[in-house]
Short mmCIF file of C-alpha atoms in Angstrom, two decimals:
data_model
loop_
_atom_site.label_atom_id
_atom_site.label_comp_id
_atom_site.label_asym_id
_atom_site.label_seq_id
_atom_site.Cartn_x
_atom_site.Cartn_y
_atom_site.Cartn_z
CA UNK A 1 0.49 37.02 -6.73
CA UNK A 2 -0.60 33.60 -5.51
CA UNK A 3 0.30 30.74 -7.81
CA UNK A 4 -2.20 27.85 -7.90
CA UNK A 5 -0.26 24.61 -7.58
CA UNK A 6 -0.33 21.36 -5.66
CA UNK A 7 2.35 19.02 -4.34
CA UNK A 8 2.24 15.60 -5.93
CA UNK A 9 4.10 12.35 -6.03
CA UNK A 10 4.08 10.22 -9.18
CA UNK A 11 2.38 7.47 -7.17
CA UNK A 12 -0.34 9.48 -5.38
CA UNK A 13 -4.01 8.46 -5.63
CA UNK A 14 -4.92 11.70 -7.36
CA UNK A 15 -6.18 12.62 -10.79
CA UNK A 16 -2.99 14.04 -12.30
CA UNK A 17 -4.11 14.28 -15.90
CA UNK A 18 -1.87 12.61 -18.43
CA UNK A 19 0.84 11.52 -15.96
CA UNK A 20 1.41 7.80 -15.64
CA UNK A 21 0.57 6.17 -12.31
CA UNK A 22 3.99 4.65 -11.60
CA UNK A 23 2.74 3.52 -8.20
CA UNK A 24 0.51 0.90 -9.82
CA UNK A 25 3.62 -0.69 -11.32
CA UNK A 26 5.79 -0.49 -8.19
CA UNK A 27 2.95 -1.81 -6.01
CA UNK A 28 2.88 -5.01 -8.07
CA UNK A 29 6.67 -5.34 -7.95
CA UNK A 30 6.87 -4.74 -4.19
CA UNK A 31 3.97 -7.14 -3.51
CA UNK A 32 5.91 -9.92 -5.22
CA UNK A 33 9.13 -9.06 -3.37
CA UNK A 34 7.42 -8.97 0.05
CA UNK A 35 5.57 -12.24 -0.57
CA UNK A 36 8.79 -14.05 -1.53
CA UNK A 37 10.60 -12.74 1.55
CA UNK A 38 7.78 -13.67 3.93
CA UNK A 39 7.58 -17.21 2.55
CA UNK A 40 11.32 -17.77 3.02
CA UNK A 41 11.93 -16.00 6.35
CA UNK A 42 8.64 -16.97 8.10
CA UNK A 43 8.67 -13.72 10.12
CA UNK A 44 5.44 -12.46 11.64
CA UNK A 45 4.42 -9.58 9.42
CA UNK A 46 0.68 -9.34 9.95
CA UNK A 47 -1.72 -8.16 7.31
CA UNK A 48 -4.90 -7.95 9.39
CA UNK A 49 -6.37 -8.50 12.86
CA UNK A 50 -7.19 -12.16 12.22
CA UNK A 51 -3.53 -13.02 11.65
CA UNK A 52 -2.70 -11.31 14.99
CA UNK A 53 -5.39 -13.37 16.75
CA UNK A 54 -4.04 -16.57 15.21
CA UNK A 55 -0.56 -15.70 16.53
CA UNK A 56 -1.96 -14.87 19.99
CA UNK A 57 -4.04 -18.07 20.18
CA UNK A 58 -1.01 -20.26 19.37
CA UNK A 59 1.20 -18.73 22.09
CA UNK A 60 2.10 -21.44 24.65
CA UNK A 61 1.92 -20.83 28.42
CA UNK A 62 0.36 -17.38 28.14
CA UNK A 63 0.23 -16.89 31.91
CA UNK A 64 4.06 -16.86 32.08
CA UNK A 65 4.44 -14.26 29.30
CA UNK A 66 4.25 -10.48 29.15
CA UNK A 67 3.68 -8.09 26.26
CA UNK A 68 6.06 -5.52 24.83
CA UNK A 69 4.29 -3.12 22.47
CA UNK A 70 6.12 -0.59 20.30
CA UNK A 71 5.19 2.02 17.71
CA UNK A 72 7.40 3.47 14.97
CA UNK A 73 7.30 7.27 15.15
CA UNK A 74 6.52 8.95 11.79
CA UNK A 75 7.24 5.74 9.87
CA UNK A 76 6.49 6.96 6.33
CA UNK A 77 8.52 10.22 6.36
CA UNK A 78 11.35 8.53 8.32
CA UNK A 79 12.17 6.14 5.46
CA UNK A 80 15.20 7.57 3.68
CA UNK A 81 16.63 6.79 0.26
CA UNK A 82 19.63 5.03 1.85
CA UNK A 83 17.36 2.85 4.01
CA UNK A 84 15.21 1.83 1.04
CA UNK A 85 18.30 1.01 -1.04
CA UNK A 86 19.66 -1.09 1.82
CA UNK A 87 16.33 -2.95 2.07
CA UNK A 88 16.22 -3.62 -1.69
CA UNK A 89 19.79 -4.90 -1.74
CA UNK A 90 18.97 -7.17 1.23
CA UNK A 91 15.83 -8.39 -0.56
CA UNK A 92 17.93 -9.51 -3.54
CA UNK A 93 19.22 -12.40 -1.40
CA UNK A 94 15.64 -13.79 -1.25
CA UNK A 95 14.15 -12.91 -4.64
CA UNK A 96 15.11 -11.58 -8.05
CA UNK A 97 14.99 -7.80 -8.52
CA UNK A 98 16.02 -6.56 -11.94
CA UNK A 99 17.79 -3.25 -12.49
CA UNK A 100 14.68 -1.88 -14.19
CA UNK A 101 12.48 -2.81 -11.20
CA UNK A 102 15.01 -1.31 -8.80
CA UNK A 103 15.18 1.97 -10.72
CA UNK A 104 11.37 2.13 -11.06
CA UNK A 105 10.86 1.76 -7.29
CA UNK A 106 13.38 4.50 -6.55
CA UNK A 107 12.04 6.79 -9.28
CA UNK A 108 8.49 6.51 -7.88
CA UNK A 109 9.72 8.17 -4.69
CA UNK A 110 10.36 11.52 -6.39
CA UNK A 111 8.04 14.39 -5.54
CA UNK A 112 7.12 17.36 -7.74
CA UNK A 113 4.90 20.44 -8.08
CA UNK A 114 2.13 20.44 -10.69
CA UNK A 115 0.51 23.80 -11.49
CA UNK A 116 -2.94 24.49 -12.94
CA UNK A 117 -1.49 25.01 -16.44
CA UNK A 118 0.03 21.54 -16.62
CA UNK A 119 3.58 22.68 -15.86
CA UNK A 120 5.89 20.58 -13.69
CA UNK A 121 8.19 22.13 -11.07
CA UNK A 122 10.94 20.01 -9.50
CA UNK A 123 13.19 20.76 -6.53
CA UNK A 124 16.77 21.72 -7.34
CA UNK A 125 18.22 19.38 -4.74
CA UNK A 126 17.37 15.92 -6.04
CA UNK A 127 18.17 14.30 -2.70
CA UNK A 128 15.22 16.10 -1.11
CA UNK A 129 12.80 14.81 -3.74
CA UNK A 130 12.71 11.38 -2.06
CA UNK A 131 9.35 10.80 -0.39
CA UNK A 132 7.30 7.84 0.83
CA UNK A 133 3.87 9.43 0.92
CA UNK A 134 0.88 8.17 2.87
CA UNK A 135 -2.06 7.25 0.66
CA UNK A 136 0.20 6.37 -2.26
CA UNK A 137 -0.50 3.22 -4.25
CA UNK A 138 2.69 1.56 -3.04
CA UNK A 139 3.27 3.40 0.26
CA UNK A 140 2.14 0.47 2.41
CA UNK A 141 4.25 -1.99 0.39
CA UNK A 142 7.39 0.13 0.90
CA UNK A 143 6.71 0.15 4.65
CA UNK A 144 6.21 -3.62 4.62
CA UNK A 145 9.58 -4.11 2.91
CA UNK A 146 11.32 -1.95 5.52
CA UNK A 147 9.40 -3.80 8.25
CA UNK A 148 10.63 -7.17 6.95
CA UNK A 149 14.20 -5.86 6.96
CA UNK A 150 13.88 -4.70 10.56
CA UNK A 151 12.06 -7.85 11.73
CA UNK A 152 14.95 -10.03 10.58
CA UNK A 153 17.28 -8.10 12.92
CA UNK A 154 14.80 -8.07 15.80
CA UNK A 155 14.78 -11.88 15.90
CA UNK A 156 18.37 -11.73 17.23
CA UNK A 157 17.33 -9.92 20.43
CA UNK A 158 17.66 -12.42 23.31
CA UNK A 159 14.81 -13.23 25.73
CA UNK A 160 12.13 -12.24 23.21
CA UNK A 161 9.88 -15.28 22.70
CA UNK A 162 7.99 -14.05 19.63
CA UNK A 163 7.28 -10.76 17.90
CA UNK A 164 5.46 -9.35 14.88
CA UNK A 165 4.77 -6.13 13.03
CA UNK A 166 1.78 -4.56 11.32
CA UNK A 167 2.94 -1.52 9.33
CA UNK A 168 4.18 0.82 12.12
CA UNK A 169 2.67 -1.10 15.08
CA UNK A 170 4.70 -3.89 16.68
CA UNK A 171 3.93 -6.46 19.37
CA UNK A 172 6.22 -8.92 21.15
CA UNK A 173 6.02 -11.36 24.06
CA UNK A 174 8.78 -12.27 26.52
CA UNK A 175 9.08 -14.32 29.64
CA UNK A 176 8.17 -12.56 32.88
CA UNK A 177 11.35 -10.88 34.13
CA UNK A 178 12.46 -8.13 36.54
CA UNK A 179 12.18 -4.50 35.52
CA UNK A 180 15.92 -4.00 34.88
CA UNK A 181 16.05 -6.96 32.48
CA UNK A 182 12.94 -5.76 30.67
CA UNK A 183 14.58 -2.35 30.34
CA UNK A 184 17.67 -3.92 28.72
CA UNK A 185 15.43 -5.66 26.20
CA UNK A 186 13.67 -2.35 25.54
CA UNK A 187 16.99 -0.58 24.89
CA UNK A 188 18.14 -3.38 22.57
CA UNK A 189 14.92 -2.95 20.58
CA UNK A 190 15.47 0.82 20.34
CA UNK A 191 19.06 0.31 19.14
CA UNK A 192 17.89 -1.97 16.31
CA UNK A 193 15.49 0.69 15.01
CA UNK A 194 17.98 3.54 15.55
CA UNK A 195 20.47 1.66 13.35
CA UNK A 196 17.94 2.03 10.53
CA UNK A 197 17.29 5.71 11.28
CA UNK A 198 13.90 5.02 12.89
CA UNK A 199 12.55 6.09 16.26
CA UNK A 200 10.10 4.07 18.36
CA UNK A 201 8.11 4.30 21.58
CA UNK A 202 8.10 1.15 23.72
CA UNK A 203 6.07 -0.19 26.63
CA UNK A 204 7.13 -3.38 28.44
CA UNK A 205 5.86 -5.81 31.11
CA UNK A 206 2.21 -5.57 30.06
CA UNK A 207 -0.43 -8.23 30.68
CA UNK A 208 -3.08 -6.58 28.50
CA UNK A 209 -2.65 -4.55 25.31
CA UNK A 210 -4.93 -2.82 22.82
CA UNK A 211 -3.56 -3.73 19.40
CA UNK A 212 -5.31 -2.67 16.18
CA UNK A 213 -9.04 -3.23 16.91
CA UNK A 214 -8.70 -6.00 19.51
CA UNK A 215 -7.70 -6.23 23.19
CA UNK A 216 -5.39 -9.14 24.11
CA UNK A 217 -5.13 -10.48 27.68
CA UNK A 218 -2.30 -12.86 28.59
CA UNK A 219 -3.57 -13.45 32.11
CA UNK A 220 -6.89 -14.95 30.96
CA UNK A 221 -5.93 -15.90 27.39
CA UNK A 222 -9.00 -14.00 26.13
CA UNK A 223 -9.47 -11.32 23.51
CA UNK A 224 -12.33 -8.95 22.72
CA UNK A 225 -13.08 -6.01 20.35
CA UNK A 226 -11.42 -2.67 21.10
CA UNK A 227 -12.52 0.84 20.16
CA UNK A 228 -10.74 4.07 20.93
CA UNK A 229 -12.44 6.41 23.42
CA UNK A 230 -15.18 8.65 21.99
CA UNK A 231 -15.17 6.63 18.76
CA UNK A 232 -18.68 5.23 18.65
CA UNK A 233 -19.60 3.26 15.50
CA UNK A 234 -21.89 4.87 12.91
CA UNK A 235 -23.54 2.73 10.23
CA UNK A 236 -25.39 3.38 6.98
CA UNK A 237 -29.02 4.25 7.74
CA UNK A 238 -31.58 1.63 6.84
CA UNK A 239 -33.50 4.22 4.76
CA UNK A 240 -30.40 5.32 2.82
CA UNK A 241 -30.16 5.11 -0.97
CA UNK A 242 -28.07 1.91 -1.05
CA UNK A 243 -28.73 -1.40 -2.82
CA UNK A 244 -31.05 -3.67 -0.78
CA UNK A 245 -28.41 -6.41 -0.43
CA UNK A 246 -26.02 -4.01 1.33
CA UNK A 247 -28.73 -2.91 3.78
CA UNK A 248 -29.83 -6.50 4.34
CA UNK A 249 -26.34 -7.93 4.99
CA UNK A 250 -24.95 -5.09 7.11
CA UNK A 251 -26.16 -6.40 10.53
CA UNK A 252 -24.99 -9.95 9.81
CA UNK A 253 -21.56 -8.66 8.69
CA UNK A 254 -21.17 -6.72 11.97
CA UNK A 255 -22.34 -9.78 13.91
CA UNK A 256 -19.77 -11.97 12.19
CA UNK A 257 -16.93 -9.47 12.75
CA UNK A 258 -17.61 -8.97 16.47
CA UNK A 259 -17.89 -12.76 16.93
CA UNK A 260 -14.48 -13.22 15.29
CA UNK A 261 -12.89 -10.63 17.60
CA UNK A 262 -14.43 -12.19 20.72
CA UNK A 263 -12.82 -15.27 22.29
CA UNK A 264 -16.09 -16.52 23.84
CA UNK A 265 -19.74 -15.65 24.34
CA UNK A 266 -19.10 -13.74 27.59
CA UNK A 267 -16.65 -11.29 25.99
CA UNK A 268 -19.05 -10.93 23.04
CA UNK A 269 -21.94 -10.05 25.37
CA UNK A 270 -19.79 -7.34 26.99
CA UNK A 271 -18.90 -5.73 23.64
CA UNK A 272 -22.30 -6.12 21.90
CA UNK A 273 -24.36 -3.26 23.49
CA UNK A 274 -22.49 -0.42 21.76
CA UNK A 275 -22.96 -2.06 18.34
CA UNK A 276 -26.63 -2.88 19.00
CA UNK A 277 -27.18 0.78 19.95
CA UNK A 278 -25.46 1.96 16.73
CA UNK A 279 -27.62 -0.38 14.64
CA UNK A 280 -30.76 0.80 16.41
CA UNK A 281 -29.79 4.44 15.79
CA UNK A 282 -29.42 3.62 12.09
CA UNK A 283 -32.94 2.17 11.95
CA UNK A 284 -32.18 -1.57 12.25
CA UNK A 285 -34.14 -3.85 14.59
CA UNK A 286 -31.61 -6.70 14.41
CA UNK A 287 -29.72 -7.64 17.61
CA UNK A 288 -26.33 -9.21 16.99
CA UNK A 289 -25.72 -12.70 18.40
CA UNK A 290 -22.55 -14.67 19.05
CA UNK A 291 -21.43 -17.30 16.51
CA UNK A 292 -18.54 -19.61 17.29
CA UNK A 293 -15.81 -19.46 14.63
CA UNK A 294 -15.05 -23.16 14.98
CA UNK A 295 -18.67 -24.04 14.15
CA UNK A 296 -18.45 -22.00 10.96
CA UNK A 297 -15.16 -23.59 9.91
CA UNK A 298 -16.43 -27.15 10.43
CA UNK A 299 -18.64 -27.03 7.34
CA UNK A 300 -16.42 -27.35 4.29
CA UNK A 301 -17.44 -25.47 1.19
CA UNK A 302 -18.09 -27.57 -1.87
CA UNK A 303 -15.77 -27.04 -4.80
CA UNK A 304 -17.62 -25.42 -7.63
CA UNK A 305 -16.59 -25.18 -11.23
CA UNK A 306 -15.71 -21.62 -12.10
CA UNK A 307 -17.96 -20.12 -14.76
CA UNK A 308 -17.36 -17.31 -17.20
CA UNK A 309 -19.93 -14.79 -16.01
CA UNK A 310 -20.61 -11.32 -17.42
CA UNK A 311 -21.91 -9.00 -14.71
CA UNK A 312 -24.20 -6.03 -15.31
CA UNK A 313 -23.83 -3.53 -12.45
CA UNK A 314 -26.35 -0.67 -12.79
CA UNK A 315 -26.27 1.98 -10.04
CA UNK A 316 -29.11 1.56 -7.55
CA UNK A 317 -31.43 4.44 -6.67
CA UNK A 318 -34.72 4.43 -4.79
CA UNK A 319 -35.93 7.18 -7.13
CA UNK A 320 -36.11 4.59 -9.93
CA UNK A 321 -39.39 2.69 -9.56
CA UNK A 322 -38.81 0.27 -12.44
CA UNK A 323 -37.49 -3.17 -11.57
CA UNK A 324 -34.27 -2.94 -13.59
CA UNK A 325 -33.20 -6.48 -12.66
CA UNK A 326 -36.44 -8.06 -13.89
CA UNK A 327 -36.34 -6.08 -17.15
CA UNK A 328 -32.71 -7.13 -17.71
CA UNK A 329 -33.54 -10.84 -17.30
CA UNK A 330 -36.54 -10.50 -19.62
CA UNK A 331 -34.27 -8.97 -22.28
CA UNK A 332 -31.98 -12.00 -22.04
CA UNK A 333 -34.92 -14.37 -22.54
CA UNK A 334 -36.24 -12.26 -25.42
CA UNK A 335 -33.08 -11.73 -27.45
CA UNK A 336 -31.28 -15.00 -26.66
CA UNK A 337 -33.96 -17.72 -26.59
CA UNK A 338 -33.04 -21.40 -26.56
CA UNK A 339 -33.36 -21.50 -30.35
CA UNK A 340 -30.73 -18.77 -30.78
CA UNK A 341 -27.21 -19.77 -31.77
CA UNK A 342 -25.89 -17.39 -29.08
CA UNK A 343 -27.98 -18.90 -26.25
CA UNK A 344 -25.08 -21.09 -25.15
CA UNK A 345 -23.01 -17.96 -24.54
CA UNK A 346 -25.67 -15.50 -23.36
CA UNK A 347 -28.17 -16.96 -20.88
CA UNK A 348 -29.24 -16.46 -17.26
CA UNK A 349 -26.30 -18.53 -16.06
CA UNK A 350 -23.66 -16.44 -17.85
CA UNK A 351 -25.32 -13.00 -17.63
CA UNK A 352 -26.05 -11.80 -14.10
CA UNK A 353 -27.06 -8.52 -12.49
CA UNK A 354 -25.82 -6.94 -9.28
CA UNK A 355 -26.57 -3.37 -8.22
CA UNK A 356 -23.79 -0.89 -7.47
CA UNK A 357 -23.92 2.27 -5.38
CA UNK A 358 -24.49 5.71 -6.85
CA UNK A 359 -21.51 8.04 -7.01
CA UNK A 360 -20.88 9.99 -3.82
CA UNK A 361 -20.30 13.74 -3.60
CA UNK A 362 -16.51 13.38 -3.72
CA UNK A 363 -16.65 11.37 -6.96
CA UNK A 364 -19.11 13.81 -8.55
CA UNK A 365 -16.92 16.84 -7.71
CA UNK A 366 -13.76 15.02 -8.83
CA UNK A 367 -15.34 14.09 -12.16
CA UNK A 368 -16.54 17.66 -12.71
CA UNK A 369 -13.12 19.14 -11.91
CA UNK A 370 -11.42 16.68 -14.25
CA UNK A 371 -13.79 17.59 -17.07
CA UNK A 372 -13.25 21.33 -16.55
CA UNK A 373 -9.45 20.94 -16.44
CA UNK A 374 -9.40 18.89 -19.65
CA UNK A 375 -11.53 21.48 -21.47
CA UNK A 376 -9.31 24.32 -20.22
CA UNK A 377 -6.07 22.47 -21.02
CA UNK A 378 -6.64 20.19 -24.05
CA UNK A 379 -3.85 17.69 -24.71
CA UNK A 380 -1.37 18.76 -27.38
CA UNK A 381 -1.97 17.23 -30.78
CA UNK A 382 1.08 15.36 -32.01
CA UNK A 383 1.90 13.44 -35.15
CA UNK A 384 -0.89 11.36 -36.63
CA UNK A 385 1.26 9.36 -39.05
CA UNK A 386 4.91 8.26 -39.20
CA UNK A 387 4.83 6.28 -42.44
CA UNK A 388 7.79 6.87 -44.72
CA UNK A 389 5.41 7.01 -47.68
CA UNK A 390 2.20 8.80 -46.56
CA UNK A 391 0.35 7.44 -49.57
CA UNK A 392 0.85 3.86 -48.28
CA UNK A 393 -0.58 4.61 -44.80
CA UNK A 394 -3.24 1.98 -43.95
CA UNK A 395 -5.49 4.67 -42.42
CA UNK A 396 -4.82 7.56 -44.78
CA UNK A 397 -2.52 9.51 -42.46
CA UNK A 398 -4.02 8.49 -39.09
CA UNK A 399 -2.12 5.30 -38.25
CA UNK A 400 -0.90 6.61 -34.83
CA UNK A 401 -4.41 6.81 -33.40
CA UNK A 402 -4.86 4.76 -30.21
CA UNK A 403 -7.70 3.08 -28.24
CA UNK A 404 -9.66 2.10 -31.35
CA UNK A 405 -11.72 -0.74 -32.79
CA UNK A 406 -10.61 -1.51 -36.33
CA UNK A 407 -12.01 -3.59 -39.16
CA UNK A 408 -9.98 -5.51 -41.69
CA UNK A 409 -11.82 -6.44 -44.89
CA UNK A 410 -10.20 -9.20 -46.97
CA UNK A 411 -11.41 -9.18 -50.57
CA UNK A 412 -10.77 -11.98 -53.06
CA UNK A 413 -12.08 -12.62 -56.54
CA UNK A 414 -15.32 -14.25 -55.37
CA UNK A 415 -15.52 -13.61 -51.62
CA UNK A 416 -15.29 -10.92 -48.92
CA UNK A 417 -14.49 -11.61 -45.25
CA UNK A 418 -14.30 -9.20 -42.30
CA UNK A 419 -12.32 -9.23 -39.05
CA UNK A 420 -12.81 -6.98 -35.98
CA UNK A 421 -9.93 -6.20 -33.64
CA UNK A 422 -8.88 -3.63 -31.05
CA UNK A 423 -5.74 -1.62 -30.38
CA UNK A 424 -5.29 -0.27 -26.85
CA UNK A 425 -2.03 1.38 -27.91
CA UNK A 426 -1.15 2.83 -31.28
CA UNK A 427 -2.90 1.21 -34.23
CA UNK A 428 0.39 1.23 -36.13
CA UNK A 429 1.93 -1.30 -33.70
CA UNK A 430 -1.08 -3.60 -34.03
CA UNK A 431 -0.94 -3.23 -37.81
CA UNK A 432 2.74 -4.18 -37.85
CA UNK A 433 2.00 -7.29 -35.75
CA UNK A 434 -0.64 -8.34 -38.26
CA UNK A 435 1.79 -7.89 -41.14
CA UNK A 436 4.37 -9.97 -39.26
CA UNK A 437 1.87 -12.83 -38.96
CA UNK A 438 1.10 -12.50 -42.70
CA UNK A 439 4.77 -12.74 -43.73
CA UNK A 440 6.17 -15.41 -41.39
CA UNK A 441 4.50 -18.81 -41.39
CA UNK A 442 5.41 -19.58 -37.79
CA UNK A 443 2.90 -16.87 -36.76
CA UNK A 444 0.11 -18.10 -39.05
CA UNK A 445 -2.09 -19.16 -36.07
CA UNK A 446 -1.65 -15.91 -34.14
CA UNK A 447 -5.10 -14.53 -35.06
CA UNK A 448 -8.14 -15.66 -37.01
CA UNK A 449 -7.20 -13.08 -39.63
CA UNK A 450 -3.71 -14.55 -40.11
CA UNK A 451 -5.18 -18.06 -40.36
CA UNK A 452 -7.46 -16.88 -43.17
CA UNK A 453 -4.65 -15.05 -45.00
CA UNK A 454 -2.44 -18.15 -44.92
CA UNK A 455 -5.37 -20.25 -46.12
CA UNK A 456 -5.65 -17.94 -49.15
CA UNK A 457 -1.88 -18.18 -49.71
CA UNK A 458 -2.07 -21.97 -49.66
CA UNK A 459 -4.81 -21.78 -52.30
CA UNK A 460 -2.69 -19.25 -54.25
CA UNK A 461 -5.64 -16.87 -54.29
CA UNK A 462 -5.29 -13.16 -55.01
CA UNK A 463 -6.46 -10.95 -52.15
CA UNK A 464 -6.34 -7.42 -50.77
CA UNK A 465 -6.77 -6.14 -47.18
CA UNK A 466 -8.51 -2.85 -46.42
CA UNK A 467 -8.24 -1.27 -42.95
CA UNK A 468 -10.69 1.15 -41.30
CA UNK A 469 -11.55 2.49 -37.85
CA UNK A 470 -15.11 1.62 -36.79
CA UNK A 471 -15.12 2.97 -33.22
CA UNK A 472 -12.97 4.75 -30.64
CA UNK A 473 -13.24 4.31 -26.88
CA UNK A 474 -11.21 4.22 -23.67
CA UNK A 475 -9.66 1.26 -21.88
CA UNK A 476 -10.21 -0.16 -18.40
CA UNK A 477 -11.27 2.40 -15.78
CA UNK A 478 -10.42 1.27 -12.25
CA UNK A 479 -13.06 3.40 -10.54
CA UNK A 480 -15.94 2.00 -12.58
CA UNK A 481 -14.37 -1.43 -13.21
CA UNK A 482 -15.45 -1.30 -16.86
CA UNK A 483 -13.48 -1.45 -20.10
CA UNK A 484 -15.43 0.37 -22.80
CA UNK A 485 -12.90 -0.67 -25.45
CA UNK A 486 -13.47 -4.41 -24.90
CA UNK A 487 -17.25 -3.97 -24.73
CA UNK A 488 -17.21 -1.94 -27.96
CA UNK A 489 -15.19 -4.68 -29.68
CA UNK A 490 -17.78 -7.32 -28.69
CA UNK A 491 -20.57 -5.06 -29.93
CA UNK A 492 -18.89 -4.58 -33.31
CA UNK A 493 -18.32 -8.34 -33.66
CA UNK A 494 -22.04 -8.95 -33.05
CA UNK A 495 -22.91 -6.36 -35.70
CA UNK A 496 -20.75 -8.07 -38.33
CA UNK A 497 -22.70 -9.33 -41.29
CA UNK A 498 -21.67 -11.80 -43.95
CA UNK A 499 -18.48 -13.83 -43.69
CA UNK A 500 -17.12 -12.97 -40.20
CA UNK A 501 -13.70 -14.32 -39.21
CA UNK A 502 -14.08 -13.74 -35.45
CA UNK A 503 -14.98 -16.75 -33.29
CA UNK A 504 -17.96 -16.78 -30.94
CA UNK A 505 -15.83 -17.37 -27.84
CA UNK A 506 -14.53 -13.81 -28.26
CA UNK A 507 -17.90 -12.62 -26.90
CA UNK A 508 -17.04 -13.87 -23.41
CA UNK A 509 -13.28 -13.22 -23.38
CA UNK A 510 -12.04 -11.38 -20.28
CA UNK A 511 -10.65 -7.86 -20.42
CA UNK A 512 -6.95 -8.00 -21.25
CA UNK A 513 -6.35 -4.46 -19.94
CA UNK A 514 -7.59 -5.01 -16.38
CA UNK A 515 -4.29 -6.41 -15.09
CA UNK A 516 -2.17 -3.73 -16.71
CA UNK A 517 -0.52 -1.32 -14.23
CA UNK A 518 -2.11 1.69 -15.91
CA UNK A 519 -4.06 2.02 -19.14
CA UNK A 520 -5.59 5.47 -19.04
CA UNK A 521 -4.43 8.96 -19.75
CA UNK A 522 -1.27 7.95 -21.59
CA UNK A 523 1.16 10.79 -22.32
CA UNK A 524 0.94 12.17 -25.85
CA UNK A 525 3.91 12.85 -28.07
#
């Protein structure tokens, strides 16, 4: 009988139900580590084509140099646990890596089997669970760390003028030399990678190389765009169901990119026909023209004061005939006129609209499969209350609920005031933090609610606090870029009537969950 299961890594970009995306955490950690190492070692680890072109342009006496290009064979699967540990221990000499961060990075490398019933199958031999998977959140960052470790050793190879690495593709220049000397340099390069358990292919004594999406020529000092054979560009059709700004800016974006990859107007004219033909096939009449990069850099951008802007991003569809943008702006003028007390916060300068694309077929199918799986395998219901005395529970036996908007009503002899707050984790933890700020005076300014409670204490007034849940939602979703929990909190604050303790600047506060490594599908008890 065939068993339906799939091979996963804890860091893969897949919808794995309630499992935590550890890769989001390790990606942030590794980004910091790699940035610190690059700033201190000044090695050439390139992040894009433009950094390669900058390196190539600054090479002195190009006519007396030759290229050596190398490629790491099966880079991702060749990274072993011992190699990664060696790289992390080496990185500790340049930046701080705590034991928790170290263990998290190593734990994220474990692979597992996840069946359709939610069961987890692990390999018996834990050593074979180590895996640096392609497409993982932190897979590229792991490769960059290993690349930095190798680059530091490669700088010791004699007769190599300069070298750099982009993921598994490397490029170096050396002085023109006889074939036997170039072969010795090639073997020294191979030995450095073999010492790390990596294999490479090397080509030496080259005047011209195709690296990433650009061709570099040492003989002429020129560079121009490169495309692999039988890889003609295909662009979004002009009649496609995309927002007008995307269709409008597509030709100019291609024009700007090809100009950046071309060293002069002659090389641009040679590369332009294939892109003009692709644009014409997609229904565009625009012909790309060369723009000098130096001319664009000469005009300095004016410094502008950053504004707190709330964006409304409705999906664009040609099937909708209504002008959604115009209706949205009219609603702002109608509900927040200049006479309104909220006009300073909500106006055409702080509320803006920008269309987004409709979901593609992959996203639609993925969403449907996720919904079906959740209905077939509902999450187990755990404890709803852990109070020692259930009768004293602030929410009548439901204090462990999470992702909620709550309301605290403070009642005194002659007044009633309300406060709206949110809890992205368990409400009980948020409730305990509030009680802490009520008991200890050094926390009296922690929230508007605690300020009011301490004001009543100073007046020696008798009061009582009643807690209730007013809404439940989910936190920040990375695919949509929205946080329904924060938006629901703002909505509930607006709906407050009477004596409201919340301040008006809470309407435009940024989402506090966006920068968290992962805030969805938390494991249940």
